[in-house]
Amino acid sequence: MSAAIRTSVIVPLRFPDGFSATAQVTTFTGLADGKEHLALAFGPMTETPLVRLHSECLTGDVFGSQRCDCGPQLREAAERISQTGGYLLYLRQEGRGIGLYQKLDAYALQDAGLDTYAANRALGHLDDERDYTAAAQMLTVLGATSVDLLTNNPDKPHQLRTHGITIREVIPTHVYASAANVRYLEAKVEHTRHTITLPLAG
């Protein structure tokens, strides 16, 4: 069964800081992993849309957790894509693919001294278990086979290219460093070569 659009609906959005935007939210059938991923289309569509692959983070996106940078990245992506036109793919891959409960278990191990990747490994997981096959399917169905990608993660353009998506340009997101997440960001740079420039320690 090949991927196809299931339904599409207009949803007005408003973020906690007051930013608002209107998204056309599309659902799909036939995705490789069978999960309920969403594509949010913002702004006037262009030949090469700006795309963000955003993995679900309940703690950061909904509750405003300071342990990660997911919430601010989601908010940034919605505004930047609204300005240029493109898609925010909201992917149901909590905790780099290990799920919500296991992510919280990993937090407990981080409190005991492990970094975010070592904590995943201690729980029997890989550093990052996300697979972007479904994301590539979604983009293909939407006709977005050549995109600009908003990300600091080198694995995302690599995987999309593997699945036939042309990446014209990789555009970094802003850096949202705080005392609560700096160790997390440092681990992303060290282990998975995220393009994050962290402020020098004072």
Coordinates of N, CA and C in Angstrom, one line a residue:
M1 N 0.8 -1.2 0.0 CA 0.0 0.0 0.0 C 0.9 1.2 0.0
S2 N 0.7 2.1 -1.0 CA 1.5 3.3 -1.0 C 0.9 4.4 -0.2
A3 N 1.7 5.4 0.2 CA 1.2 6.5 1.0 C 0.3 7.4 0.2
A4 N -0.7 7.9 0.9 CA -1.7 8.8 0.2 C -2.2 9.8 1.3
I5 N -2.8 10.9 0.8 CA -3.4 11.8 1.7 C -4.7 11.3 2.2
R6 N -5.0 11.3 3.5 CA -6.2 10.8 4.1 C -7.2 11.9 4.2
T7 N -6.8 13.1 4.8 CA -7.7 14.2 4.9 C -6.9 15.4 5.1
S8 N -7.5 16.6 4.9 CA -6.8 17.9 5.1 C -7.7 18.9 5.7
V9 N -7.3 19.6 6.7 CA -8.2 20.6 7.4 C -7.5 21.8 7.8
I10 N -8.1 23.0 7.8 CA -7.5 24.2 8.2 C -7.6 24.4 9.7
V11 N -6.5 24.7 10.4 CA -6.5 24.8 11.8 C -5.8 26.1 12.2
P12 N -6.5 27.1 12.9 CA -5.8 28.3 13.4 C -5.0 27.9 14.6
L13 N -3.8 28.4 14.7 CA -2.9 28.0 15.8 C -2.5 29.3 16.6
R14 N -2.3 29.2 17.9 CA -1.8 30.3 18.7 C -0.8 29.7 19.7
F15 N 0.4 30.3 19.7 CA 1.4 29.8 20.6 C 1.4 30.6 21.9
P16 N 2.0 30.1 23.0 CA 2.0 30.7 24.3 C 2.5 32.2 24.3
D17 N 3.4 32.5 23.4 CA 3.9 33.9 23.4 C 3.0 34.8 22.6
G18 N 1.9 34.3 22.0 CA 1.0 35.1 21.3 C 1.1 35.0 19.8
F19 N 2.2 34.4 19.3 CA 2.3 34.2 17.8 C 1.2 33.3 17.3
S20 N 0.5 33.8 16.2 CA -0.5 33.0 15.7 C -0.3 32.7 14.2
A21 N -0.8 31.6 13.7 CA -0.6 31.3 12.3 C -1.8 30.3 11.9
T22 N -2.0 30.2 10.7 CA -3.0 29.2 10.2 C -2.3 28.1 9.4
A23 N -2.6 26.9 9.8 CA -2.0 25.8 9.1 C -3.0 24.9 8.4
Q24 N -2.7 24.4 7.3 CA -3.4 23.3 6.7 C -2.8 22.0 7.1
V25 N -3.6 21.3 7.9 CA -3.1 20.1 8.6 C -3.5 18.8 7.8
T26 N -2.6 18.1 7.3 CA -2.8 16.9 6.5 C -2.5 15.6 7.2
T27 N -3.4 14.6 7.1 CA -3.1 13.3 7.6 C -2.9 12.3 6.4
F28 N -2.4 11.2 6.7 CA -2.0 10.2 5.7 C -2.4 8.8 5.9
T29 N -2.5 8.0 4.9 CA -2.6 6.6 5.0 C -1.4 5.9 4.3
G30 N -1.1 4.7 4.7 CA 0.0 3.9 4.0 C 1.4 4.3 4.4
L31 N 1.6 5.0 5.5 CA 3.0 5.4 5.9 C 3.7 4.2 6.4
A32 N 5.0 4.1 6.2 CA 5.8 2.9 6.4 C 5.7 2.4 7.9
D33 N 5.7 3.3 8.8 CA 5.7 2.9 10.2 C 4.3 2.9 10.8
G34 N 3.2 3.2 10.1 CA 1.9 3.1 10.6 C 1.5 4.1 11.6
K35 N 2.3 5.1 11.8 CA 2.0 6.1 12.9 C 1.2 7.3 12.4
E36 N 0.6 8.0 13.3 CA -0.3 9.2 12.9 C 0.6 10.5 12.8
H37 N 1.4 10.6 11.8 CA 2.2 11.8 11.6 C 1.3 12.8 10.9
L38 N 1.7 14.1 11.1 CA 1.0 15.2 10.5 C 1.9 16.1 9.7
A39 N 1.3 16.7 8.6 CA 2.0 17.7 7.9 C 1.2 19.0 8.0
L40 N 1.9 20.0 8.5 CA 1.3 21.3 8.7 C 1.9 22.3 7.6
A41 N 1.0 22.7 6.7 CA 1.4 23.6 5.6 C 1.2 25.1 6.1
F42 N 2.2 25.9 5.9 CA 2.1 27.3 6.3 C 2.5 28.2 5.1
G43 N 1.8 29.3 5.0 CA 2.2 30.3 4.0 C 2.0 29.9 2.6
P44 N 2.4 30.8 1.7 CA 2.2 30.5 0.2 C 3.3 29.5 -0.2
M45 N 2.8 28.4 -0.9 CA 3.8 27.4 -1.2 C 4.7 27.8 -2.4
T46 N 5.9 27.4 -2.3 CA 6.9 27.7 -3.3 C 7.4 26.4 -4.0
E47 N 8.2 26.6 -5.0 CA 8.7 25.4 -5.7 C 9.6 24.6 -4.8
T48 N 10.4 25.3 -4.0 CA 11.3 24.6 -3.1 C 10.9 25.0 -1.7
P49 N 9.9 24.3 -1.0 CA 9.4 24.8 0.3 C 10.4 24.6 1.4
L50 N 10.3 25.4 2.4 CA 11.1 25.2 3.7 C 10.4 24.2 4.5
V51 N 11.2 23.2 5.0 CA 10.6 22.0 5.7 C 11.3 21.8 7.0
R52 N 10.5 21.6 8.0 CA 11.1 21.2 9.3 C 10.5 19.8 9.7
L53 N 11.4 18.8 10.0 CA 11.0 17.6 10.6 C 11.1 17.7 12.1
H54 N 9.9 17.8 12.7 CA 9.9 18.0 14.2 C 9.4 16.7 14.9
S55 N 10.2 16.1 15.6 CA 9.8 14.9 16.4 C 9.0 15.3 17.6
E56 N 7.9 14.7 17.8 CA 7.0 15.0 19.0 C 7.8 15.0 20.3
C57 N 7.5 16.0 21.1 CA 8.2 16.1 22.4 C 7.1 16.7 23.4
L58 N 6.3 15.8 24.0 CA 5.2 16.2 24.9 C 5.7 17.2 26.0
T59 N 6.8 16.8 26.6 CA 7.3 17.6 27.7 C 7.8 19.0 27.2
G60 N 8.4 19.1 26.1 CA 8.9 20.4 25.6 C 7.8 21.2 24.8
D61 N 7.1 20.5 23.9 CA 6.2 21.2 23.0 C 4.9 21.6 23.8
V62 N 4.5 20.8 24.7 CA 3.2 21.1 25.4 C 3.4 21.7 26.8
F63 N 4.3 21.1 27.6 CA 4.5 21.6 29.0 C 5.6 22.6 29.2
G64 N 6.4 22.9 28.1 CA 7.4 23.9 28.2 C 8.6 23.5 28.9
S65 N 9.0 22.2 28.9 CA 10.2 21.7 29.6 C 11.4 22.4 29.2
Q66 N 12.2 22.7 30.2 CA 13.5 23.4 29.9 C 14.7 22.4 29.8
R67 N 14.4 21.1 29.8 CA 15.5 20.2 29.7 C 15.9 19.9 28.2
C68 N 15.1 20.5 27.3 CA 15.5 20.3 25.9 C 15.2 21.7 25.2
D69 N 15.4 21.7 23.8 CA 15.1 22.9 23.1 C 14.0 22.7 22.1
C70 N 13.2 21.7 22.3 CA 12.2 21.3 21.3 C 11.0 22.3 21.2
G71 N 10.5 22.8 22.3 CA 9.4 23.8 22.3 C 9.8 25.0 21.5
P72 N 10.9 25.7 21.8 CA 11.4 26.8 21.1 C 11.6 26.6 19.6
Q73 N 12.2 25.4 19.3 CA 12.4 25.0 17.9 C 11.1 24.9 17.1
L74 N 10.0 24.3 17.8 CA 8.7 24.2 17.1 C 8.2 25.6 16.9
R75 N 8.2 26.4 17.8 CA 7.7 27.8 17.7 C 8.4 28.6 16.6
E76 N 9.8 28.4 16.6 CA 10.6 29.1 15.5 C 10.2 28.6 14.1
A77 N 10.1 27.3 14.0 CA 9.8 26.7 12.7 C 8.4 27.2 12.2
A78 N 7.4 27.2 13.1 CA 6.1 27.7 12.6 C 6.2 29.1 12.0
E79 N 6.9 30.0 12.7 CA 7.0 31.4 12.2 C 7.9 31.4 10.9
R80 N 9.0 30.8 10.9 CA 9.9 30.9 9.7 C 9.2 30.3 8.5
I81 N 8.5 29.1 8.7 CA 7.9 28.5 7.5 C 6.7 29.4 7.1
S82 N 6.0 30.0 8.0 CA 4.9 30.9 7.7 C 5.3 32.0 6.8
Q83 N 6.6 32.5 7.0 CA 7.1 33.6 6.2 C 7.5 33.2 4.8
T84 N 8.0 32.0 4.7 CA 8.5 31.6 3.4 C 7.7 30.6 2.6
G85 N 6.8 29.9 3.3 CA 6.0 28.9 2.7 C 6.6 27.5 2.8
G86 N 5.9 26.5 3.3 CA 6.5 25.2 3.4 C 5.7 24.3 4.4
Y87 N 6.4 23.3 4.9 CA 5.8 22.3 5.7 C 6.5 22.0 7.0
L88 N 5.7 21.9 8.1 CA 6.3 21.4 9.3 C 5.7 20.0 9.5
L89 N 6.6 19.0 9.4 CA 6.1 17.6 9.6 C 6.3 17.3 11.1
Y90 N 5.1 17.0 11.7 CA 5.1 16.7 13.1 C 5.1 15.2 13.3
L91 N 6.2 14.6 13.7 CA 6.4 13.2 13.6 C 6.3 12.6 15.0
R92 N 5.6 11.5 15.1 CA 5.3 10.9 16.4 C 6.4 9.9 16.8
Q93 N 7.6 10.6 17.2 CA 8.8 9.8 17.5 C 9.4 10.4 18.8
E94 N 8.6 10.3 19.8 CA 9.0 10.8 21.1 C 10.3 10.3 21.6
G95 N 11.1 11.1 22.2 CA 12.3 10.7 22.9 C 13.3 10.1 21.9
R96 N 13.5 10.7 20.7 CA 14.3 10.1 19.6 C 13.9 8.7 19.3
G97 N 12.6 8.4 19.4 CA 12.1 7.2 19.0 C 11.9 6.1 20.0
I98 N 12.2 6.4 21.3 CA 12.1 5.4 22.4 C 10.8 5.5 23.1
G99 N 10.0 6.6 22.9 CA 8.7 6.7 23.6 C 8.8 7.6 24.9
L100 N 7.6 8.0 25.3 CA 7.6 9.0 26.4 C 8.1 8.4 27.7
Y101 N 7.6 7.2 28.1 CA 8.0 6.7 29.4 C 9.5 6.4 29.5
Q102 N 10.0 5.8 28.4 CA 11.4 5.5 28.3 C 12.3 6.8 28.3
K103 N 11.7 7.9 27.7 CA 12.4 9.2 27.8 C 12.5 9.7 29.2
L104 N 11.4 9.6 29.9 CA 11.4 10.0 31.3 C 12.4 9.1 32.2
D105 N 12.4 7.8 31.9 CA 13.4 7.0 32.5 C 14.8 7.4 32.2
A106 N 15.1 7.9 31.0 CA 16.4 8.4 30.6 C 16.7 9.7 31.4
Y107 N 15.7 10.5 31.6 CA 15.9 11.7 32.4 C 16.4 11.4 33.8
A108 N 15.8 10.3 34.4 CA 16.3 9.9 35.7 C 17.8 9.5 35.7
L109 N 18.2 8.8 34.6 CA 19.6 8.4 34.5 C 20.5 9.6 34.3
Q110 N 19.9 10.6 33.5 CA 20.7 11.8 33.3 C 20.9 12.5 34.7
D111 N 19.9 12.5 35.5 CA 20.0 13.1 36.8 C 21.1 12.4 37.7
A112 N 21.4 11.2 37.3 CA 22.4 10.4 38.0 C 23.8 10.6 37.4
G113 N 23.9 11.4 36.3 CA 25.2 11.7 35.8 C 25.4 11.3 34.3
L114 N 24.5 10.5 33.7 CA 24.7 10.1 32.3 C 24.3 11.2 31.4
D115 N 24.9 11.3 30.2 CA 24.3 12.3 29.2 C 23.1 11.6 28.5
T116 N 22.5 12.3 27.6 CA 21.2 11.9 27.0 C 21.4 10.6 26.2
Y117 N 22.6 10.5 25.5 CA 22.8 9.3 24.7 C 23.2 8.1 25.5
A118 N 24.1 8.3 26.5 CA 24.5 7.2 27.4 C 23.2 6.7 28.2
A119 N 22.3 7.6 28.5 CA 21.1 7.1 29.2 C 20.3 6.2 28.3
N120 N 20.2 6.6 27.0 CA 19.4 5.8 26.1 C 20.1 4.4 26.0
R121 N 21.4 4.4 25.9 CA 22.1 3.1 25.8 C 21.9 2.2 27.0
A122 N 21.9 2.9 28.2 CA 21.7 2.1 29.4 C 20.4 1.5 29.5
L123 N 19.4 2.0 28.8 CA 18.1 1.5 28.7 C 17.9 0.4 27.6
G124 N 19.0 0.2 26.9 CA 19.0 -0.8 25.8 C 18.6 -0.3 24.5
H125 N 18.7 1.1 24.3 CA 18.3 1.7 23.0 C 19.5 2.2 22.3
L126 N 19.3 2.5 21.0 CA 20.4 3.2 20.2 C 20.4 4.7 20.6
D127 N 21.4 5.4 20.2 CA 21.5 6.8 20.5 C 20.3 7.5 19.9
D128 N 19.9 7.1 18.7 CA 18.8 7.8 18.0 C 18.1 6.7 17.2
E129 N 16.8 6.4 17.5 CA 16.1 5.3 16.8 C 15.1 5.9 15.8
R130 N 15.2 7.2 15.5 CA 14.2 7.7 14.5 C 14.5 7.3 13.1
D131 N 13.5 7.0 12.3 CA 13.5 6.7 10.9 C 12.6 7.6 10.2
Y132 N 13.2 8.3 9.2 CA 12.5 9.3 8.4 C 11.9 8.8 7.1
T133 N 11.7 7.5 7.0 CA 11.1 7.0 5.8 C 9.7 7.6 5.6
A134 N 8.9 7.6 6.7 CA 7.6 8.1 6.6 C 7.6 9.6 6.2
A135 N 8.5 10.4 6.7 CA 8.7 11.8 6.4 C 8.9 12.0 4.9
A136 N 9.8 11.1 4.3 CA 10.0 11.2 2.9 C 8.8 10.8 2.1
Q137 N 8.0 9.9 2.6 CA 6.8 9.5 1.9 C 5.8 10.7 1.9
M138 N 5.7 11.3 3.1 CA 4.8 12.5 3.2 C 5.1 13.6 2.2
L139 N 6.4 13.9 2.2 CA 6.9 15.0 1.3 C 6.6 14.6 -0.2
T140 N 6.8 13.3 -0.5 CA 6.6 12.9 -1.9 C 5.1 13.0 -2.3
V141 N 4.2 12.6 -1.4 CA 2.8 12.7 -1.6 C 2.4 14.2 -1.8
L142 N 3.0 15.0 -1.0 CA 2.7 16.5 -1.1 C 3.3 17.1 -2.3
G143 N 4.2 16.4 -3.0 CA 4.8 17.0 -4.2 C 6.0 17.8 -3.9
A144 N 6.6 17.7 -2.6 CA 7.7 18.4 -2.2 C 9.0 17.5 -2.2
T145 N 9.4 17.2 -3.4 CA 10.6 16.3 -3.5 C 11.9 17.1 -3.6
S146 N 11.9 18.4 -3.6 CA 13.0 19.3 -3.5 C 12.7 20.4 -2.4
V147 N 13.5 20.4 -1.4 CA 13.2 21.2 -0.2 C 14.4 21.9 0.3
D148 N 14.2 23.0 1.1 CA 15.2 23.5 2.0 C 14.8 23.0 3.4
L149 N 15.8 22.5 4.1 CA 15.5 21.8 5.4 C 16.0 22.6 6.6
L150 N 15.1 22.9 7.5 CA 15.4 23.6 8.7 C 15.8 22.6 9.8
T151 N 17.1 22.5 10.1 CA 17.6 21.5 11.1 C 19.0 21.8 11.4
N152 N 19.4 21.3 12.6 CA 20.8 21.3 13.1 C 21.3 19.8 13.1
N153 N 20.5 18.9 12.7 CA 20.8 17.5 12.8 C 21.2 16.9 11.4
P154 N 22.5 16.5 11.3 CA 22.9 16.0 10.0 C 22.3 14.7 9.5
D155 N 21.7 14.0 10.4 CA 21.0 12.7 10.0 C 19.8 12.9 9.2
K156 N 19.1 14.1 9.5 CA 17.8 14.3 8.8 C 18.0 14.5 7.3
P157 N 18.9 15.4 6.8 CA 19.1 15.5 5.4 C 19.7 14.2 4.8
H158 N 20.5 13.5 5.5 CA 21.1 12.2 5.0 C 20.0 11.2 4.8
Q159 N 19.1 11.0 5.7 CA 18.0 10.0 5.5 C 17.1 10.5 4.4
L160 N 16.7 11.7 4.4 CA 15.8 12.2 3.3 C 16.4 12.0 1.9
R161 N 17.7 12.3 1.8 CA 18.3 12.1 0.5 C 18.3 10.6 0.1
T162 N 18.5 9.7 1.1 CA 18.5 8.3 0.9 C 17.2 7.8 0.3
H163 N 16.1 8.6 0.7 CA 14.8 8.2 0.2 C 14.3 9.1 -0.9
G164 N 15.2 9.7 -1.6 CA 14.9 10.4 -2.9 C 14.5 11.8 -2.8
I165 N 14.6 12.4 -1.6 CA 14.3 13.9 -1.5 C 15.5 14.7 -1.7
T166 N 15.4 15.7 -2.6 CA 16.5 16.6 -2.9 C 16.6 17.7 -1.8
I167 N 17.7 17.9 -1.2 CA 17.9 18.9 -0.2 C 18.7 20.1 -0.8
R168 N 18.0 21.2 -1.2 CA 18.7 22.3 -1.8 C 19.7 23.0 -0.8
E169 N 19.2 23.2 0.4 CA 19.9 23.9 1.4 C 19.5 23.4 2.8
V170 N 20.5 23.3 3.7 CA 20.2 23.0 5.1 C 20.4 24.3 5.8
I171 N 19.3 24.7 6.5 CA 19.3 26.0 7.2 C 19.2 25.7 8.7
P172 N 20.2 26.1 9.5 CA 20.2 25.8 10.9 C 19.1 26.6 11.7
T173 N 18.6 25.9 12.7 CA 17.7 26.6 13.6 C 18.5 27.4 14.6
H174 N 17.8 28.3 15.3 CA 18.5 29.1 16.4 C 18.9 28.2 17.5
V175 N 19.8 28.7 18.4 CA 20.3 27.9 19.5 C 19.5 28.4 20.8
Y176 N 18.9 27.5 21.5 CA 18.2 27.8 22.7 C 18.8 27.2 23.9
A177 N 20.0 27.7 24.3 CA 20.7 27.2 25.4 C 20.3 27.8 26.7
S178 N 20.3 27.0 27.8 CA 20.0 27.5 29.1 C 20.7 26.7 30.1
A179 N 20.8 27.1 31.3 CA 21.4 26.3 32.4 C 20.8 24.9 32.5
A180 N 19.5 24.8 32.2 CA 18.9 23.5 32.3 C 19.1 22.5 31.2
N181 N 19.5 23.0 30.0 CA 19.7 22.1 28.8 C 21.1 22.1 28.2
V182 N 22.0 22.9 28.8 CA 23.3 23.0 28.1 C 24.0 21.7 28.0
R183 N 23.9 20.8 29.0 CA 24.6 19.5 28.9 C 23.9 18.6 27.8
Y184 N 22.6 18.7 27.6 CA 21.9 18.1 26.6 C 22.4 18.5 25.2
L185 N 22.5 19.9 25.0 CA 23.0 20.4 23.8 C 24.4 20.0 23.5
E186 N 25.3 20.1 24.5 CA 26.7 19.7 24.4 C 26.8 18.2 23.9
A187 N 25.9 17.3 24.4 CA 25.9 15.9 24.0 C 25.5 15.8 22.6
K188 N 24.5 16.6 22.1 CA 24.1 16.5 20.7 C 25.3 16.9 19.8
V189 N 26.1 17.9 20.2 CA 27.2 18.3 19.4 C 28.3 17.2 19.4
E190 N 28.5 16.6 20.5 CA 29.6 15.6 20.7 C 29.3 14.3 20.0
H191 N 28.1 13.8 20.2 CA 27.7 12.5 19.8 C 27.2 12.4 18.4
T192 N 26.4 13.4 17.9 CA 25.8 13.3 16.6 C 26.0 14.5 15.8
R193 N 27.0 15.3 16.1 CA 27.6 16.4 15.3 C 26.5 17.4 14.9
H194 N 25.6 17.7 15.8 CA 24.6 18.7 15.5 C 25.4 20.0 15.3
T195 N 24.9 20.9 14.4 CA 25.5 22.2 14.1 C 25.0 23.2 15.1
I196 N 25.4 23.1 16.3 CA 25.0 24.0 17.3 C 26.2 24.7 17.9
T197 N 26.2 26.0 17.8 CA 27.3 26.8 18.4 C 26.8 27.3 19.8
L198 N 27.5 26.7 20.8 CA 27.1 27.0 22.2 C 27.8 28.2 22.7
P199 N 27.2 29.0 23.6 CA 27.9 30.1 24.2 C 29.0 29.6 25.1
L200 N 30.1 30.4 25.1 CA 31.3 30.0 26.0 C 30.9 30.1 27.4
A201 N 31.3 29.1 28.2 CA 31.0 29.1 29.6 C 31.7 30.3 30.3
G202 N 31.0 31.0 31.1 CA 31.5 32.2 31.8 C 32.3 31.9 33.0

